Short mmCIF file of C-alpha atoms (C1' of nucleotides) in Angstrom, two decimals:
data_model
loop_
_atom_site.label_atom_id
_atom_site.label_comp_id
_atom_site.label_asym_id
_atom_site.label_seq_id
_atom_site.Cartn_x
_atom_site.Cartn_y
_atom_site.Cartn_z
CA MET A 92 118.39 55.65 81.15
CA ALA A 93 115.25 54.39 79.51
CA TYR A 94 113.60 55.05 76.18
CA TRP A 95 110.02 55.99 75.37
CA LEU A 96 107.71 56.84 72.54
CA PHE A 97 105.25 59.70 73.11
CA LYS A 98 102.35 60.06 70.71
CA THR A 99 100.65 63.30 69.84
CA GLU A 100 98.35 64.65 67.19
CA PRO A 101 100.38 67.41 65.57
CA GLY A 102 97.22 69.46 65.01
CA CYS A 103 96.96 69.57 68.78
CA PHE A 104 100.63 69.80 69.78
CA SER A 105 103.53 69.09 67.44
CA PHE A 106 107.27 68.63 67.63
CA TYR A 107 107.62 72.13 66.20
CA ASP A 108 105.39 73.53 68.90
CA LEU A 109 107.79 71.96 71.40
CA LYS A 110 110.74 73.57 69.62
CA ASN A 111 109.09 76.97 69.92
CA ARG A 112 108.32 76.75 73.63
CA PRO A 113 110.35 78.79 76.14
CA ASP A 114 113.42 76.69 77.02
CA ARG A 115 112.03 74.27 74.40
CA THR A 116 110.28 72.60 77.33
CA GLU A 117 106.65 71.63 77.85
CA PRO A 118 104.60 69.85 80.52
CA TRP A 119 103.15 66.68 78.99
CA ASP A 120 99.67 67.04 80.46
CA GLY A 121 96.29 65.64 79.57
CA VAL A 122 97.17 61.95 79.59
CA ARG A 123 93.96 60.19 80.67
CA ASN A 124 94.76 56.52 80.32
CA PHE A 125 95.73 54.48 83.35
CA GLN A 126 98.52 52.46 81.79
CA ALA A 127 100.13 55.59 80.36
CA ARG A 128 99.55 57.36 83.69
CA ASN A 129 101.40 54.61 85.51
CA PHE A 130 104.42 55.07 83.26
CA LEU A 131 104.40 58.83 83.80
CA ARG A 132 103.96 58.52 87.56
CA ASP A 133 106.29 55.62 88.30
CA THR A 134 108.75 54.83 85.55
CA VAL A 135 109.64 57.82 83.38
CA LYS A 136 112.77 59.49 84.82
CA VAL A 137 114.82 62.61 84.23
CA GLY A 138 117.30 61.97 81.43
CA ASP A 139 115.16 59.36 79.68
CA ARG A 140 115.01 59.81 75.92
CA VAL A 141 111.82 60.09 73.88
CA LEU A 142 110.81 59.32 70.32
CA PHE A 143 108.32 62.02 69.38
CA TYR A 144 105.58 60.50 67.23
CA HIS A 145 102.91 62.27 65.19
CA SER A 146 99.64 60.32 64.99
CA ASN A 147 96.31 60.71 63.26
CA ILE A 148 97.72 62.24 60.09
CA PRO A 149 98.09 60.86 56.54
CA GLU A 150 101.65 59.67 57.23
CA PRO A 151 102.05 58.92 60.94
CA ALA A 152 105.75 58.90 61.90
CA VAL A 153 108.48 59.40 64.47
CA VAL A 154 109.72 62.90 63.72
CA GLY A 155 112.22 63.85 66.42
CA LEU A 156 113.92 63.31 69.73
CA ALA A 157 113.21 64.77 73.15
CA GLU A 158 114.32 64.18 76.72
CA ILE A 159 112.64 64.09 80.09
CA VAL A 160 113.63 67.04 82.29
CA ARG A 161 111.15 66.50 85.12
CA SER A 162 109.72 63.18 86.33
CA GLY A 163 106.10 62.54 87.27
CA TYR A 164 104.12 65.17 89.20
CA PRO A 165 100.37 65.81 89.51
CA ASP A 166 98.62 66.99 86.33
CA THR A 167 96.98 70.20 87.47
CA THR A 168 94.79 70.43 84.35
CA ALA A 169 92.67 67.70 85.97
CA LEU A 170 91.86 70.16 88.78
CA ASN A 171 90.97 73.07 86.53
CA PRO A 172 87.25 73.19 85.58
CA ASP A 173 88.13 75.40 82.61
CA SER A 174 90.54 72.84 81.18
CA GLU A 175 89.38 70.41 78.52
CA HIS A 176 91.24 67.78 80.57
CA PHE A 177 89.31 68.54 83.77
CA ASP A 178 88.43 65.49 85.84
CA PRO A 179 85.99 66.09 88.72
CA ARG A 180 87.28 62.96 90.51
CA ALA A 181 90.77 64.44 90.90
CA SER A 182 91.81 66.44 93.97
CA VAL A 183 95.02 67.92 95.41
CA ASP A 184 95.25 64.96 97.80
CA LYS A 185 94.39 62.41 95.12
CA PRO A 186 95.48 63.89 91.80
CA ILE A 187 94.80 60.66 89.85
CA TRP A 188 96.63 61.98 86.76
CA TYR A 189 100.31 62.78 86.33
CA MET A 190 102.53 64.57 83.85
CA VAL A 191 106.24 64.96 83.11
CA ASP A 192 108.23 67.78 81.47
CA LEU A 193 109.70 67.19 78.05
CA ARG A 194 112.49 69.11 76.32
CA TYR A 195 113.18 69.32 72.60
CA LEU A 196 116.43 67.72 71.45
CA GLU A 197 116.54 67.52 67.67
CA PRO A 198 114.59 66.39 64.63
CA LEU A 199 115.44 63.15 62.85
CA GLN A 200 117.37 63.64 59.60
CA GLN A 201 114.44 61.87 57.99
CA ILE A 202 111.15 60.90 59.61
CA VAL A 203 110.55 57.22 60.34
CA THR A 204 107.05 56.39 59.18
CA LEU A 205 104.71 53.87 60.78
CA GLU A 206 104.72 52.11 57.43
CA SER A 207 108.50 51.63 57.49
CA ILE A 208 108.38 50.53 61.14
CA LYS A 209 105.78 47.89 60.22
CA GLN A 210 108.04 46.66 57.43
CA THR A 211 110.94 46.13 59.85
CA PRO A 212 110.76 42.67 61.48
CA LEU A 213 112.95 43.72 64.43
CA LEU A 214 110.38 46.38 65.31
CA ALA A 215 107.39 44.02 65.19
CA GLY A 216 107.28 43.87 68.99
CA MET A 217 106.61 47.55 69.46
CA PRO A 218 103.19 48.43 70.91
CA LEU A 219 102.81 50.82 68.01
CA VAL A 220 102.80 47.91 65.55
CA LYS A 221 100.37 45.88 67.60
CA ARG A 222 97.93 48.73 67.14
CA SER A 223 97.86 49.70 70.71
CA ARG A 224 96.42 53.11 71.35
CA LEU A 225 98.76 53.57 74.27
CA SER A 226 100.05 57.14 74.13
CA ILE A 227 103.15 56.56 76.29
CA GLN A 228 105.08 53.46 75.23
CA PRO A 229 108.35 51.92 76.40
CA VAL A 230 111.00 51.48 73.72
CA THR A 231 113.87 48.99 74.04
CA ALA A 232 117.51 50.02 73.50
CA ASP A 233 117.57 47.90 70.33
CA GLU A 234 114.39 49.51 68.98
CA TRP A 235 115.78 52.95 69.81
CA ARG A 236 119.00 52.27 67.93
CA ILE A 237 117.22 50.84 64.89
CA ILE A 238 114.81 53.75 64.61
CA LEU A 239 117.60 56.31 64.97
CA THR A 240 119.54 54.55 62.24
CA MET A 241 116.44 54.54 60.00
CA GLY A 242 116.10 58.23 60.79
CA GLY A 243 119.61 58.96 59.51
CA MET A 244 121.03 59.57 62.98
CA LYS A 245 124.03 57.27 62.76
CA GLY A 246 126.25 59.87 64.37
CA ILE A 247 124.47 59.58 67.69
"C1'" DG B 92 84.69 59.95 57.38
"C1'" DC B 93 84.66 55.00 58.41
"C1'" DC B 94 85.29 51.56 61.45
"C1'" DA B 95 88.04 48.16 64.23
"C1'" DA B 96 90.24 47.89 68.50
"C1'" DC B 97 90.05 48.52 72.98
"C1'" DG B 98 89.71 51.09 77.42
"C1'" DT B 99 86.13 52.69 80.64
"C1'" DT B 100 81.68 52.86 82.81
"C1'" DG B 101 77.84 51.31 85.17
"C1'" DG B 102 73.85 48.16 85.90
"C1'" DC B 103 73.10 44.02 87.86
"C1'" DG C 253 83.06 41.12 89.56
"C1'" DC C 254 80.92 40.27 85.04
"C1'" DC C 255 79.97 42.06 80.84
"C1'" DA C 256 77.23 44.93 77.62
"C1'" DA C 257 77.12 49.50 76.18
"C1'" DC C 258 79.53 53.32 75.19
"C1'" DG C 259 83.28 56.51 73.95
"C1'" DT C 260 87.76 57.36 72.06
"C1'" DT C 261 91.75 56.53 69.30
"C1'" DG C 262 93.99 56.39 65.22
"C1'" DG C 263 95.12 53.98 60.78
"C1'" DC C 264 93.33 53.91 56.50
#
DNA sequence: GCCAACGTTGGC
DNA sequence: GCCAACGTTGGC
């Protein structure tokens, strides 16, 4: 089982939106970056755990936990001219873009802010800290454990 | 709202 | 295939 961090702007889609979805599950569509696409298509697997991160807000932070319930499959929003994520280069035979399905698990007892992550030397290697804009990031087992502890999730 | 970082595009 | 221009992201 691997660990990931998924970024989203909560004004667009938040952890609480995920909680309110049927089955608390949502297709993670609209990723239009090749490195993130490669993770979704090739590496993210069912059962992997996800840190759900809210970006582009006054206090960006990891807010909750989710899990992968379906591994990579073609992102059909790329084929839909009415979608804001439409990509005319994509086709059924060559979908270009991929998505996975994500299911809500639980919120952190307390959010783990970007500021507190930056102040933690053991988390200095995270792409988040290096100011990468990558929206799908791998997380090591050590980083996962540290962030859950910071989030008050010692029982897990 | 600014702007630095950085990924993508397209002319050559 | 280089690289300048451009667009987007996201912290602040």
